[in-house]
Tab-separated table of C-alpha atoms in Angstrom:
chain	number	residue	atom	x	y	z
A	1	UNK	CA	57.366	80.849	169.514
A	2	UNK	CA	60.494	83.041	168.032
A	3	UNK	CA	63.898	82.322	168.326
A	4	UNK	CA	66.722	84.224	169.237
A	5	UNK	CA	68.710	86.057	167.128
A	6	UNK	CA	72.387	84.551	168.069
A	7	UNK	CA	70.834	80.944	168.241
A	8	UNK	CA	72.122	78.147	165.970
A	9	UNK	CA	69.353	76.561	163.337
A	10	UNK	CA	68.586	75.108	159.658
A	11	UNK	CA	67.419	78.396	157.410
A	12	UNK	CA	65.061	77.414	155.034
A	13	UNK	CA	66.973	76.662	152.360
A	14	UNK	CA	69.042	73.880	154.120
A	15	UNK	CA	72.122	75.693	154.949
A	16	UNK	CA	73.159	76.815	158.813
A	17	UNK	CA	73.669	79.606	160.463
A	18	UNK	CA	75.819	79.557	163.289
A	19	UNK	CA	77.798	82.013	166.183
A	20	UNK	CA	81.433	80.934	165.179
A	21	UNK	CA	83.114	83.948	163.434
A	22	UNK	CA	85.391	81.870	161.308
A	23	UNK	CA	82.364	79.959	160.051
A	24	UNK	CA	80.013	82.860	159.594
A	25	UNK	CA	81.185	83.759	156.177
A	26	UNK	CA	80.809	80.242	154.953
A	27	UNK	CA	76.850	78.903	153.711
A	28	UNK	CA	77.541	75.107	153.869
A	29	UNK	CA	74.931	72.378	152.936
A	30	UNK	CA	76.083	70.466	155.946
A	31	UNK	CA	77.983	70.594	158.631
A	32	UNK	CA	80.680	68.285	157.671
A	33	UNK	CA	81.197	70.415	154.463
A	34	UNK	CA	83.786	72.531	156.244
A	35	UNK	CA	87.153	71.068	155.181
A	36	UNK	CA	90.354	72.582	155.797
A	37	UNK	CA	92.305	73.840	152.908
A	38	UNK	CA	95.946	74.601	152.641
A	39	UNK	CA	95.665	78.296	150.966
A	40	UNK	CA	98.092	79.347	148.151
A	41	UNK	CA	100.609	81.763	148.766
A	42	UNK	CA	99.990	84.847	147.221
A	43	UNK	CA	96.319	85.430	147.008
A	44	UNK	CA	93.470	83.936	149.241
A	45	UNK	CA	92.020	81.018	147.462
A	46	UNK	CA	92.093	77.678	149.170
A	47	UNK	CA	90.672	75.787	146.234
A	48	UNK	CA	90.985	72.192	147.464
A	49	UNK	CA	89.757	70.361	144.075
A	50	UNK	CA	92.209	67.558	142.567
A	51	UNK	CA	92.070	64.787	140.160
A	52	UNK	CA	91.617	61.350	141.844
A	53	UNK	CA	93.783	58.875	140.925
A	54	UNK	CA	92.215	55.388	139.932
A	55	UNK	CA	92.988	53.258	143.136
A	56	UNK	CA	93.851	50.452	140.956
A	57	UNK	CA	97.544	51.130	140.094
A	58	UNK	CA	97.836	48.258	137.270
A	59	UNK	CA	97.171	49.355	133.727
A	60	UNK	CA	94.147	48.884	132.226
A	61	UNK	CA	93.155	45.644	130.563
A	62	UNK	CA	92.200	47.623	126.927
A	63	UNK	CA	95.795	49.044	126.634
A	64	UNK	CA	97.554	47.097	124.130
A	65	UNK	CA	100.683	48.984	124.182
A	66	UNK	CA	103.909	48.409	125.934
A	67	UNK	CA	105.876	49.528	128.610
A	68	UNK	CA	109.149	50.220	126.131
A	69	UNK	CA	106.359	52.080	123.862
A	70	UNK	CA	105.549	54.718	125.959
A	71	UNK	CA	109.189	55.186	126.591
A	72	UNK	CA	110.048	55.357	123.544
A	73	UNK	CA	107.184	57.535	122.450
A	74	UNK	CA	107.972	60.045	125.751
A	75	UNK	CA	111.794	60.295	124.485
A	76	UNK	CA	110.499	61.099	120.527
A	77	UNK	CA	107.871	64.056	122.141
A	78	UNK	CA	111.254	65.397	124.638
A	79	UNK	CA	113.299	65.391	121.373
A	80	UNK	CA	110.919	67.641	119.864
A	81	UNK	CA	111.337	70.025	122.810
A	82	UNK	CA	108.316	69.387	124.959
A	83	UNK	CA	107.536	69.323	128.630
A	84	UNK	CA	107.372	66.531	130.819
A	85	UNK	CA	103.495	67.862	131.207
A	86	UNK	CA	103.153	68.263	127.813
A	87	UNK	CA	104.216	65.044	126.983
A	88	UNK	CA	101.606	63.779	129.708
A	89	UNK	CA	98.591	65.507	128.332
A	90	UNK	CA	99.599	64.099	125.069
A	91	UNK	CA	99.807	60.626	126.158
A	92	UNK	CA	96.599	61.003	127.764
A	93	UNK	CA	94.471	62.634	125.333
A	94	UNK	CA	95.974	60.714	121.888
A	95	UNK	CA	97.114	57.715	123.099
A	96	UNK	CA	94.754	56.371	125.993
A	97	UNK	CA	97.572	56.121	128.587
A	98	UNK	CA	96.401	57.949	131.971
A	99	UNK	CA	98.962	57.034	134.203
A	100	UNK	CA	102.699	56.693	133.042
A	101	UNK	CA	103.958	55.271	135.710
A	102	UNK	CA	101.059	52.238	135.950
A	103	UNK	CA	102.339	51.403	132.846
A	104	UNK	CA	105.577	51.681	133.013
A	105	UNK	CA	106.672	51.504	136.484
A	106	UNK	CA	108.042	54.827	136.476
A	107	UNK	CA	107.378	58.680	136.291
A	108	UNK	CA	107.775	60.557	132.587
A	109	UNK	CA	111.073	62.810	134.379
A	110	UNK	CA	112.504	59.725	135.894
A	111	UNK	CA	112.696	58.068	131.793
A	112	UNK	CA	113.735	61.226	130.763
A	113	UNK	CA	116.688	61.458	133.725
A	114	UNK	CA	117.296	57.413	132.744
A	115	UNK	CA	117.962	58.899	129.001
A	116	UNK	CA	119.845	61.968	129.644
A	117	UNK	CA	116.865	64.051	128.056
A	118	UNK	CA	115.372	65.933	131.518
A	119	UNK	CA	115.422	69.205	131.413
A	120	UNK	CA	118.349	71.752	133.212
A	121	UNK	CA	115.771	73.625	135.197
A	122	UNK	CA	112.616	72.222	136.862
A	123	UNK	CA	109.958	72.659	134.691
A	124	UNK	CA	107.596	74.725	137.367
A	125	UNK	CA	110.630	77.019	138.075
A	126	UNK	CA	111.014	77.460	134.703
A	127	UNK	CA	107.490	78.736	134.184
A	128	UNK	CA	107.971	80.610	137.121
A	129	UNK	CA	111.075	82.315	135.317
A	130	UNK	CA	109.274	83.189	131.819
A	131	UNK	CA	106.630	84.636	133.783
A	132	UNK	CA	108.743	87.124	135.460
A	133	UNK	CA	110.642	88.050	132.648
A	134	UNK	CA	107.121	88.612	130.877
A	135	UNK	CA	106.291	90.995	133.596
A	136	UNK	CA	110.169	92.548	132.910
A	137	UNK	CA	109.173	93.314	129.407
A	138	UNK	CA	105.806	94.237	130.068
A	139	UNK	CA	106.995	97.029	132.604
A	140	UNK	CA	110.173	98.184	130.447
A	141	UNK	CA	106.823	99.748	128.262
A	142	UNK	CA	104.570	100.747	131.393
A	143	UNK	CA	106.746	102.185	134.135
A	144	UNK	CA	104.091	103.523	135.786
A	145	UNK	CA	102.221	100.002	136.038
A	146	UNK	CA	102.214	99.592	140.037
A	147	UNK	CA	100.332	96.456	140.495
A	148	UNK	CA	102.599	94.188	137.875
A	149	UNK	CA	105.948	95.562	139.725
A	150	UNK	CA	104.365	94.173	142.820
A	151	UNK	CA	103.076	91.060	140.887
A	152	UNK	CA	106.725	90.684	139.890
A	153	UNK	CA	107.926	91.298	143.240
A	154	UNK	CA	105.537	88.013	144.244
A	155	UNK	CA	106.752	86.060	141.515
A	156	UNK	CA	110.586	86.651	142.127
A	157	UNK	CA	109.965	85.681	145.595
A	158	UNK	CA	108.178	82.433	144.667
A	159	UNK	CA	111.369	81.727	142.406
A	160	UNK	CA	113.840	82.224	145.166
A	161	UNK	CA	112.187	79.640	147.272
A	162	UNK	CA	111.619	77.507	144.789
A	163	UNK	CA	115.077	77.544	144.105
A	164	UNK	CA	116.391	76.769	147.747
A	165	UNK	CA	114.093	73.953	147.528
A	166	UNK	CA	115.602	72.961	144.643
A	167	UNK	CA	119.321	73.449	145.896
A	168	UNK	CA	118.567	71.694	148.961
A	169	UNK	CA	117.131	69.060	147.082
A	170	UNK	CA	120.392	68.812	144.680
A	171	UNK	CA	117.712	68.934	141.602
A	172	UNK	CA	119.974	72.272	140.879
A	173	UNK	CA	123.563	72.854	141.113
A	174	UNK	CA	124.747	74.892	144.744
A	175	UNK	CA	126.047	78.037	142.762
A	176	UNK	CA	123.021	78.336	140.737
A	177	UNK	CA	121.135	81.825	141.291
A	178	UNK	CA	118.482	83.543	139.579
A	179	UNK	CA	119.703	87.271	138.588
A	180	UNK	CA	116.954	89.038	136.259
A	181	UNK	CA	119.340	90.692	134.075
A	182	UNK	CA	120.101	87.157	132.794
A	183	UNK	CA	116.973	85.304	133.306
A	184	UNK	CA	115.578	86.063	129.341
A	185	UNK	CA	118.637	83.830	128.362
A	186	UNK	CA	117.290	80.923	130.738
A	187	UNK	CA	113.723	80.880	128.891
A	188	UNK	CA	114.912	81.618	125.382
């Protein structure tokens, strides 16, 4: 006996086929596969994979060093003029400590804040700001180079909402603006 064309079944090779439109596109194992994803802003993926966290949120009973340690070691690596991620990874990958704040109680910007050593702008605004000013500099030599002045049109965008956040948030001052003719001095 043959089936109809628009009816729902297993294909051979384990996925489904189905009638929905917004599934059609999608070749799932199962059915419970389809998970909704928050998509990014400016371009369609809606990439939904993450670290998990450990759901134990003591330290770990190998790590021999201290609380005052790590905070000591996370003001040395800001000294030197790195990132609060930076200083992460490096914690991580050299010194065995996944998790700052199981150790410590508290988050590597919150020590830095605590010692006056945080950084003026938030660190993912700041990338945000290099980037565009890379663009800047990249079409001051192309002028012709459509698709990075509308790249740079995205990316100013993203800063000026970052920004409000920011503002509303009080993590930046009220008067604080992002003009591009003075944005290289902000990264430099």
């Amino acid at each position: 006996m043959r089936r109809n064309r628009g009816e729902q079944g297993v294909r051979k090779n384990g996925t489904y086929k189905c009638k929905s439109k917004r599934l059609k596109k999608l070749h799932c194992t199962s059915i419970f596969a389809v998970v909704a994803a928050m998509g990014r802003m400016h371009s369609r993926g809606k990439g939904i994979s993450a670290s998990a966290l450990p759901y134990k949120r003591t330290p770990p009973g190998w790590l021999k060093i201290s609380s005052q340690d790590v905070g000591e070691n996370i003001c040395k690596f800001a000294k030197k003029g790195l990132t609060p991620s930076q200083i992460g990874v490096i914690l991580r990958d050299s010194h065995g400590i996944a998790q700052v704040k199981s150790v410590t109680g508290s988050k590597i910007l919150r020590i830095l804040k605590a010692h006056g050593l945080a950084p003026e702008i938030p660190e993912d605004l700041y990338h945000l700001i290099k980037k565009a000013v890379s663009i800047r500099k990249h079409l001051e030599r192309n002028r012709k180079d459509k698709d990075s002045k509308f790249r740079l049109i995205l990316v100013e965008s993203r800063i000026h909402r970052l920004a409000r956040y920011y503002k509303k948030t009080k993590k930046l001052p009220p008067v604080w603006k992002y003009e591009s003719t003075t944005a290289s001095t902000l990264v430099a």
